[in-house]
Tab-separated table of C-alpha atoms and ligand atoms in Angstrom:
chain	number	residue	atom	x	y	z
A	1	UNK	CA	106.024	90.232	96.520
A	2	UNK	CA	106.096	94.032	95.359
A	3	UNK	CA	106.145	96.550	98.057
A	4	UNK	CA	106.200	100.149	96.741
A	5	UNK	CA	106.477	103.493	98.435
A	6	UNK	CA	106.057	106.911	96.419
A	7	UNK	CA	105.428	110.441	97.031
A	8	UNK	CA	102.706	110.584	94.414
A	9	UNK	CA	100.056	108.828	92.198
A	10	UNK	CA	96.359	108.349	92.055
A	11	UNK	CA	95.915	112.075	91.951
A	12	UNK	CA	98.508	112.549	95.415
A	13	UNK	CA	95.269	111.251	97.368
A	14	UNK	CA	95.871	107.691	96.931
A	15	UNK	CA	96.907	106.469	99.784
A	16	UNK	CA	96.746	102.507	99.786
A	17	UNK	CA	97.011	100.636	96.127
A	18	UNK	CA	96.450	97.293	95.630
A	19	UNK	CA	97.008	95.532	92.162
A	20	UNK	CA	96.531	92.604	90.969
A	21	UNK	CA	97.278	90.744	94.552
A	22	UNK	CA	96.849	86.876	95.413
A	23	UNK	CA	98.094	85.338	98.575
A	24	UNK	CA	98.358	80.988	98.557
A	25	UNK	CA	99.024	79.443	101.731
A	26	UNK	CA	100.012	75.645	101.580
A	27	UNK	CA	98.236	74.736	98.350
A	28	UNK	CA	95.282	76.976	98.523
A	29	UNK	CA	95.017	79.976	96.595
A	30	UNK	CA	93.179	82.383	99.506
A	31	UNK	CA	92.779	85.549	97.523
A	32	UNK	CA	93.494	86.299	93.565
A	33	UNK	CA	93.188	89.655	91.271
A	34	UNK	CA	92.252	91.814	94.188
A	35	UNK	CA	92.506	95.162	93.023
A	36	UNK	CA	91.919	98.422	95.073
A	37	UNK	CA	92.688	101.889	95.665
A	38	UNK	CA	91.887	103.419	99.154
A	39	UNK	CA	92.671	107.200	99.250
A	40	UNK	CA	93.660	109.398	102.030
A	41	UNK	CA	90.854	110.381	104.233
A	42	UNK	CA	88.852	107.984	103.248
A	43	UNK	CA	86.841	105.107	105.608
A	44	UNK	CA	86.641	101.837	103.678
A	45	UNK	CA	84.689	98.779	104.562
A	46	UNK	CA	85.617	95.200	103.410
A	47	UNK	CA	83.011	92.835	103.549
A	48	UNK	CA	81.951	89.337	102.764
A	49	UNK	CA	81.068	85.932	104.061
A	50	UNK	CA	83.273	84.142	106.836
A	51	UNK	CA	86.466	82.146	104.935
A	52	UNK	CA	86.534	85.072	102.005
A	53	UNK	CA	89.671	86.202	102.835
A	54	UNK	CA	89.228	89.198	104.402
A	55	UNK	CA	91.390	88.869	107.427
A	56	UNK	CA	94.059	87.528	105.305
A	57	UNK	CA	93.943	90.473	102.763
A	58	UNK	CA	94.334	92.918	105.594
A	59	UNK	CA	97.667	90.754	107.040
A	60	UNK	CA	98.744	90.816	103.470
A	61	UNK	CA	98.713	94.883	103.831
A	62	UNK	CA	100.112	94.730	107.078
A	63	UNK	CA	103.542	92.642	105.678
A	64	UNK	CA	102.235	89.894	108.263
A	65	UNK	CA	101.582	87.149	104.777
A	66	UNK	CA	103.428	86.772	101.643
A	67	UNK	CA	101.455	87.342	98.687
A	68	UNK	CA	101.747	88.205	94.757
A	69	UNK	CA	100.744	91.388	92.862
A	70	UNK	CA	101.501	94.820	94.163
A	71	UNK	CA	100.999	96.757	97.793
A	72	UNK	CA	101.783	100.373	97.114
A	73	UNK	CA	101.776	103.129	99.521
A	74	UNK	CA	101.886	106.907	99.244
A	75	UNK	CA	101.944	109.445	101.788
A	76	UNK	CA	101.794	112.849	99.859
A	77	UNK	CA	103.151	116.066	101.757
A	78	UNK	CA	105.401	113.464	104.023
A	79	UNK	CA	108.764	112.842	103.755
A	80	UNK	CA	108.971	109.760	105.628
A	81	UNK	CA	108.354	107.341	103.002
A	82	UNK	CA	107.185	104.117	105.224
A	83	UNK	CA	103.274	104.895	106.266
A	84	UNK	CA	102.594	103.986	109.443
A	85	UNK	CA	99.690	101.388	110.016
A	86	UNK	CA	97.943	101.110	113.259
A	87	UNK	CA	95.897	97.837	113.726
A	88	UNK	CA	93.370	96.746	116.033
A	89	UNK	CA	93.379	92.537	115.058
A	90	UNK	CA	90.073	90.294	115.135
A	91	UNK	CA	88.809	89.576	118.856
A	92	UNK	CA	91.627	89.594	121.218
A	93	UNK	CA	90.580	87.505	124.226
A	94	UNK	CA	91.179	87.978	127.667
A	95	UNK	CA	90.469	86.622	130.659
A	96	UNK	CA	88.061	88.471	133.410
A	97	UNK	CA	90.137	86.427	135.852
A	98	UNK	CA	93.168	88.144	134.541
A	99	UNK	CA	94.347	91.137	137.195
A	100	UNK	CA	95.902	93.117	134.216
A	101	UNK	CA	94.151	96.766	133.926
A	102	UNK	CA	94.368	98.974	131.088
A	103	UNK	CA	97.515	100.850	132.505
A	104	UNK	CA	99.386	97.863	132.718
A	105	UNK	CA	98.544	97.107	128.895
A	106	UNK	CA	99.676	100.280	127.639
A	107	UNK	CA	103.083	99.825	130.015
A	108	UNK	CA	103.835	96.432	128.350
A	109	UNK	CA	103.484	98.277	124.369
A	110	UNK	CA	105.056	101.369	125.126
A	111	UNK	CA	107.596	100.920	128.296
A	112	UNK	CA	110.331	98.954	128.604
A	113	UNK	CA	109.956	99.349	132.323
A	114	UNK	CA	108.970	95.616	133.671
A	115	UNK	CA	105.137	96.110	134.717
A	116	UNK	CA	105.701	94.390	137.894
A	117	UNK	CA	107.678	98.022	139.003
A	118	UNK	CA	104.313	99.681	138.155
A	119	UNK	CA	103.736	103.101	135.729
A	120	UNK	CA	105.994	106.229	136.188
A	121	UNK	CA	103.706	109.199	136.274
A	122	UNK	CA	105.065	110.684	133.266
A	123	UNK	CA	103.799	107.169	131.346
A	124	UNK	CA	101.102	107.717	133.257
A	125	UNK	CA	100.409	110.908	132.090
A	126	UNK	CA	101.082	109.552	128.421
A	127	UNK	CA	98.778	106.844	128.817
A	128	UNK	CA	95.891	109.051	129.317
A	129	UNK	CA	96.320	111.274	126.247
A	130	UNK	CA	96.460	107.838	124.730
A	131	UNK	CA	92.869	107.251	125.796
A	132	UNK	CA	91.870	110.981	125.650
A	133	UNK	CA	91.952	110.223	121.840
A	134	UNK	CA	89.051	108.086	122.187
A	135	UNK	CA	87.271	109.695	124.861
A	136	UNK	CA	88.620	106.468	127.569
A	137	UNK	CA	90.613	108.336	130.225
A	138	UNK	CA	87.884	106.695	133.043
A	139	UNK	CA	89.044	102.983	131.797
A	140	UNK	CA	92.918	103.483	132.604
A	141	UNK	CA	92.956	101.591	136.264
A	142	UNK	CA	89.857	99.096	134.682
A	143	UNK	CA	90.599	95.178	134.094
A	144	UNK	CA	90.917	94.691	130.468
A	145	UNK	CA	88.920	91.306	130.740
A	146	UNK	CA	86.209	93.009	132.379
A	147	UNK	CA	85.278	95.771	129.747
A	148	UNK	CA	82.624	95.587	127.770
A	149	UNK	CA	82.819	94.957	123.440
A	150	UNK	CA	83.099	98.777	123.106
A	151	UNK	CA	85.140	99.777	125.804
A	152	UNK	CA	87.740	96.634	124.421
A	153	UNK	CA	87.911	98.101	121.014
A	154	UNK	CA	88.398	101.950	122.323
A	155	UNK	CA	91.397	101.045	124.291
A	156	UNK	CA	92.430	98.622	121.882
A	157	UNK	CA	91.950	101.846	119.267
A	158	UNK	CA	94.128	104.156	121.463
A	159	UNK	CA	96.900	101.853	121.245
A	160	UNK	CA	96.938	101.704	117.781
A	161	UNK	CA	96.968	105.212	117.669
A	162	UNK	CA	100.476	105.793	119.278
A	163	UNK	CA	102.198	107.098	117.328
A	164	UNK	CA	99.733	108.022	115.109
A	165	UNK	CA	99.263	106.125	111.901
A	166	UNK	CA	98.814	107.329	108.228
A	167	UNK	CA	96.134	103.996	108.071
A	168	UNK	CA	94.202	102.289	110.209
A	169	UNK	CA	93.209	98.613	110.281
A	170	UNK	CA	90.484	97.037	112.182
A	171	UNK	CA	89.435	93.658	111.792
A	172	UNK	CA	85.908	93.324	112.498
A	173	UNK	CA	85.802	96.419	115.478
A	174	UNK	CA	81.812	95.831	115.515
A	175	UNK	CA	81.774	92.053	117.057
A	176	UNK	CA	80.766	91.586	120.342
A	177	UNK	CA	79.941	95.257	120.615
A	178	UNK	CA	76.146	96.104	121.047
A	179	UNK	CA	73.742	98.506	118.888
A	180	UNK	CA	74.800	101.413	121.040
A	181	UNK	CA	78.133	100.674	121.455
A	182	UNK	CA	78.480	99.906	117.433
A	183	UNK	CA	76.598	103.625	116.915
A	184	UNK	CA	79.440	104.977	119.392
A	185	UNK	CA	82.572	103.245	118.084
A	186	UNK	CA	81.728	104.617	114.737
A	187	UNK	CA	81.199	108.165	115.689
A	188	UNK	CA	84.087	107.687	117.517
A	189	UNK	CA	86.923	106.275	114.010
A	190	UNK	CA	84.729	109.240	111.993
A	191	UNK	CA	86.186	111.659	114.335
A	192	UNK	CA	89.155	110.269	114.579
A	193	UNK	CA	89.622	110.127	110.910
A	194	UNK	CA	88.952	113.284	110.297
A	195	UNK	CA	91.070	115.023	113.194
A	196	UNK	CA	94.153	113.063	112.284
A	197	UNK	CA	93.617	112.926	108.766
A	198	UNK	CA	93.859	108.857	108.220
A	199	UNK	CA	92.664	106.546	106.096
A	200	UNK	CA	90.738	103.547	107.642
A	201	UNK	CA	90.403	100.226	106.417
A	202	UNK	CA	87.468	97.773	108.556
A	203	UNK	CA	86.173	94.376	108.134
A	204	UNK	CA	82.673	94.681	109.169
A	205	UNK	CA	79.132	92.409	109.476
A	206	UNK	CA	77.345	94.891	110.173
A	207	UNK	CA	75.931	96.360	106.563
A	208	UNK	CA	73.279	99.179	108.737
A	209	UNK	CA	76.481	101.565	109.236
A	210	UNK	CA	77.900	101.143	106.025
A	211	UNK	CA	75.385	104.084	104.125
A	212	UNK	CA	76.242	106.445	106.829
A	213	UNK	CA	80.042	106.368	107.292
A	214	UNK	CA	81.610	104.229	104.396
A	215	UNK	CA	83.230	106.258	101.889
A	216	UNK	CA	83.599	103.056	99.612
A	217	UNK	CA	82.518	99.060	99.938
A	218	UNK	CA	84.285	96.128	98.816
A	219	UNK	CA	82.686	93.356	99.152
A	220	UNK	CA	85.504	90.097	98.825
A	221	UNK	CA	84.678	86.111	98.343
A	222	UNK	CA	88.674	85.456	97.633
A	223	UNK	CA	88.523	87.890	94.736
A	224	UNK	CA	86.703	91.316	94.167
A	225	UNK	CA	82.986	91.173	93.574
A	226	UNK	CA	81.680	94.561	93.928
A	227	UNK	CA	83.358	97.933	95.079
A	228	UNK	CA	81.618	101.337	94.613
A	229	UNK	CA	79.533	103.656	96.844
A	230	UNK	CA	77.897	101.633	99.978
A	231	UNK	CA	74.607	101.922	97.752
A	232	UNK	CA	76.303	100.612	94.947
A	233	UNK	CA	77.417	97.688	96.531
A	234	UNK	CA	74.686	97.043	98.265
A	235	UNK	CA	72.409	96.994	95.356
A	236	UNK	CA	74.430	95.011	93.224
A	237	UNK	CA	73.855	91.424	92.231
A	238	UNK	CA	77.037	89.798	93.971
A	239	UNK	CA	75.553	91.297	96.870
A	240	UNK	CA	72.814	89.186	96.845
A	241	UNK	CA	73.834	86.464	95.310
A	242	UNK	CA	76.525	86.007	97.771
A	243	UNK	CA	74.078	87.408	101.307
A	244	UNK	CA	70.874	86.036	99.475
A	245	UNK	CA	69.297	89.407	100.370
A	246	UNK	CA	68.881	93.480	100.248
A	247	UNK	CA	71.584	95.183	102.773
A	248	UNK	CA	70.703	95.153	106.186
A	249	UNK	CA	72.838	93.022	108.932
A	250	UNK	CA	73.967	89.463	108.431
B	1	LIG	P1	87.667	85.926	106.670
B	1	LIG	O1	88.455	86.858	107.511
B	1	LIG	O2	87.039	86.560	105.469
B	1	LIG	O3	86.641	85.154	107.466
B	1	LIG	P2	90.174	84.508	106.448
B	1	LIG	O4	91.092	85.434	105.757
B	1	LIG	O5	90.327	84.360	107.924
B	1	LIG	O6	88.666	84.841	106.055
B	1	LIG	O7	90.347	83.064	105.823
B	1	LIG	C1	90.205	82.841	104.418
B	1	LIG	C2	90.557	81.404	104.123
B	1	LIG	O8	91.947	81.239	104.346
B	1	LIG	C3	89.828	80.383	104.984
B	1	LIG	O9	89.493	79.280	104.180
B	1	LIG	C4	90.855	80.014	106.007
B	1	LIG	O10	90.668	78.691	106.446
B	1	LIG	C5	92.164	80.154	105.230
B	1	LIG	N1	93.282	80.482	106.086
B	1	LIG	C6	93.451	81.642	106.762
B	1	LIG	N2	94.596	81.619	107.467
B	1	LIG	C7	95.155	80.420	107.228
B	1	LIG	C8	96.365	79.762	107.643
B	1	LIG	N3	97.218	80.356	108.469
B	1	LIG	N4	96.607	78.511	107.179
B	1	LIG	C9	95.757	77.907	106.348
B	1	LIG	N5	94.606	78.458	105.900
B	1	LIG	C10	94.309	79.683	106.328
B	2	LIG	MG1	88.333	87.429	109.480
């Protein structure tokens, strides 16, 4: 495993490079020659069919798998030379049963005060600027198992905002949220992306938001088949081969 970290390359807008990488877990080879460049600014979807890897890739970038091939970072104009990644992971569950409210999530990432003691007002206070970033401040005394697909992923996106990250991860943000709530959610990581100035990386199903706020598609079956412009991808003949169809939502 080669993990790099440099000041430059790819123009100093490169913010994520990927070369050459395989991950093998047991005896299965999960992913091999994935190649990819995601630069700074930019919102990049991963797609493909369930078992391609995607999830995997994505733990690869977050250090969370061993793999092969190279994982190199830059974070030009910083001197810190670790980039931060925030990631919001594939369908947490909860339970509605469960009496823990938004608040009390927050207090168990960010305090080391035991929750039982309840918030201080000053983590208060930090907790809603938390979800002030996404427009959430009403959900902070909510139950977390009682919020809808959309509210879920916008607390679940203000947590992996603090501290703010240089990339974002989100593994599949669109499931279990509705056609309004999908419209919302991605309104809400263009804005972000552009007022914080990160780069976001997203597994997605969902192909109908992919013209409109996609930067650049990669569509994965355990290797690269297509990358390009969301067009581009969409057009292309691994596209259909591997979907059986024009874009639209699988
Ligand atoms: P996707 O997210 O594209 O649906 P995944 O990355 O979750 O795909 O899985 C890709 C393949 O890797 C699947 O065949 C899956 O069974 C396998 N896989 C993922 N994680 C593990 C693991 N921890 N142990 C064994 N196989 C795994
Ligand atoms: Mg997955």
């Amino acid at each position: 495993m080669k993990l790099f970290f440099h000041g430059g390359g790819c123009g100093d807008s490169c913010c994520l490079r990927v070369q050459d990488l395989s991950v093998t877990i047991g005896s299965e080879r999960i992913l091999h020659n994935v190649n990819m460049h995601v630069h700074c600014g930019e919102l990049v979807a991963l797609i493909g069919p369930n078992g391609a890897g995607k999830s995997t890739f994505l733990k690869a970038v977050l250090g969370q798998r061993d793999y092969d091939g190279v994982i190199a970072f830059s974070s030009p104009g910083q001197r810190e030379r670790r980039p931060r990644i925030g990631y919001v992971p594939q369908s947490p569950a909860f339970d509605p049963g469960d009496p823990v409210c938004v608040a009390d999530l927050f207090a168990c990432c960010m305090s080391k005060r035991p929750a039982f003691l309840g918030l201080s007002k000053a983590m208060r206070t930090k907790v809603l600027e938390c979800l002030e970033r996404v427009h959430g401040e009403d959900l902070i005394d909510k139950r977390v198992g009682t919020l809808s697909g959309g509210e879920l992923q916008r607390v679940l996106l203000a947590l992996a905002l603090e501290p703010l990250p240089n990339i974002l991860i989100l593994d599949e943000p669109l499931s279990g949220v509705d056609a309004e709530g999908t419209g919302a959610l991605m309104e809400m990581l263009d804005e972000i992306r552009k007022t914080y100035d990160l780069s976001i990386l997203m597994t997605t199903h969902d192909f109908s938001i992919l013209d409109k706020y996609a930067d650049q598609v990669v569509l994965i079956d355990r290797t690269v088949l297509s990358q390009g412009s969301p067009q581009d991808v969409l057009d292309s003949e691994a596209f259909r081969r591997v979907f059986h169809r024009g874009g639209g939502k699988s």
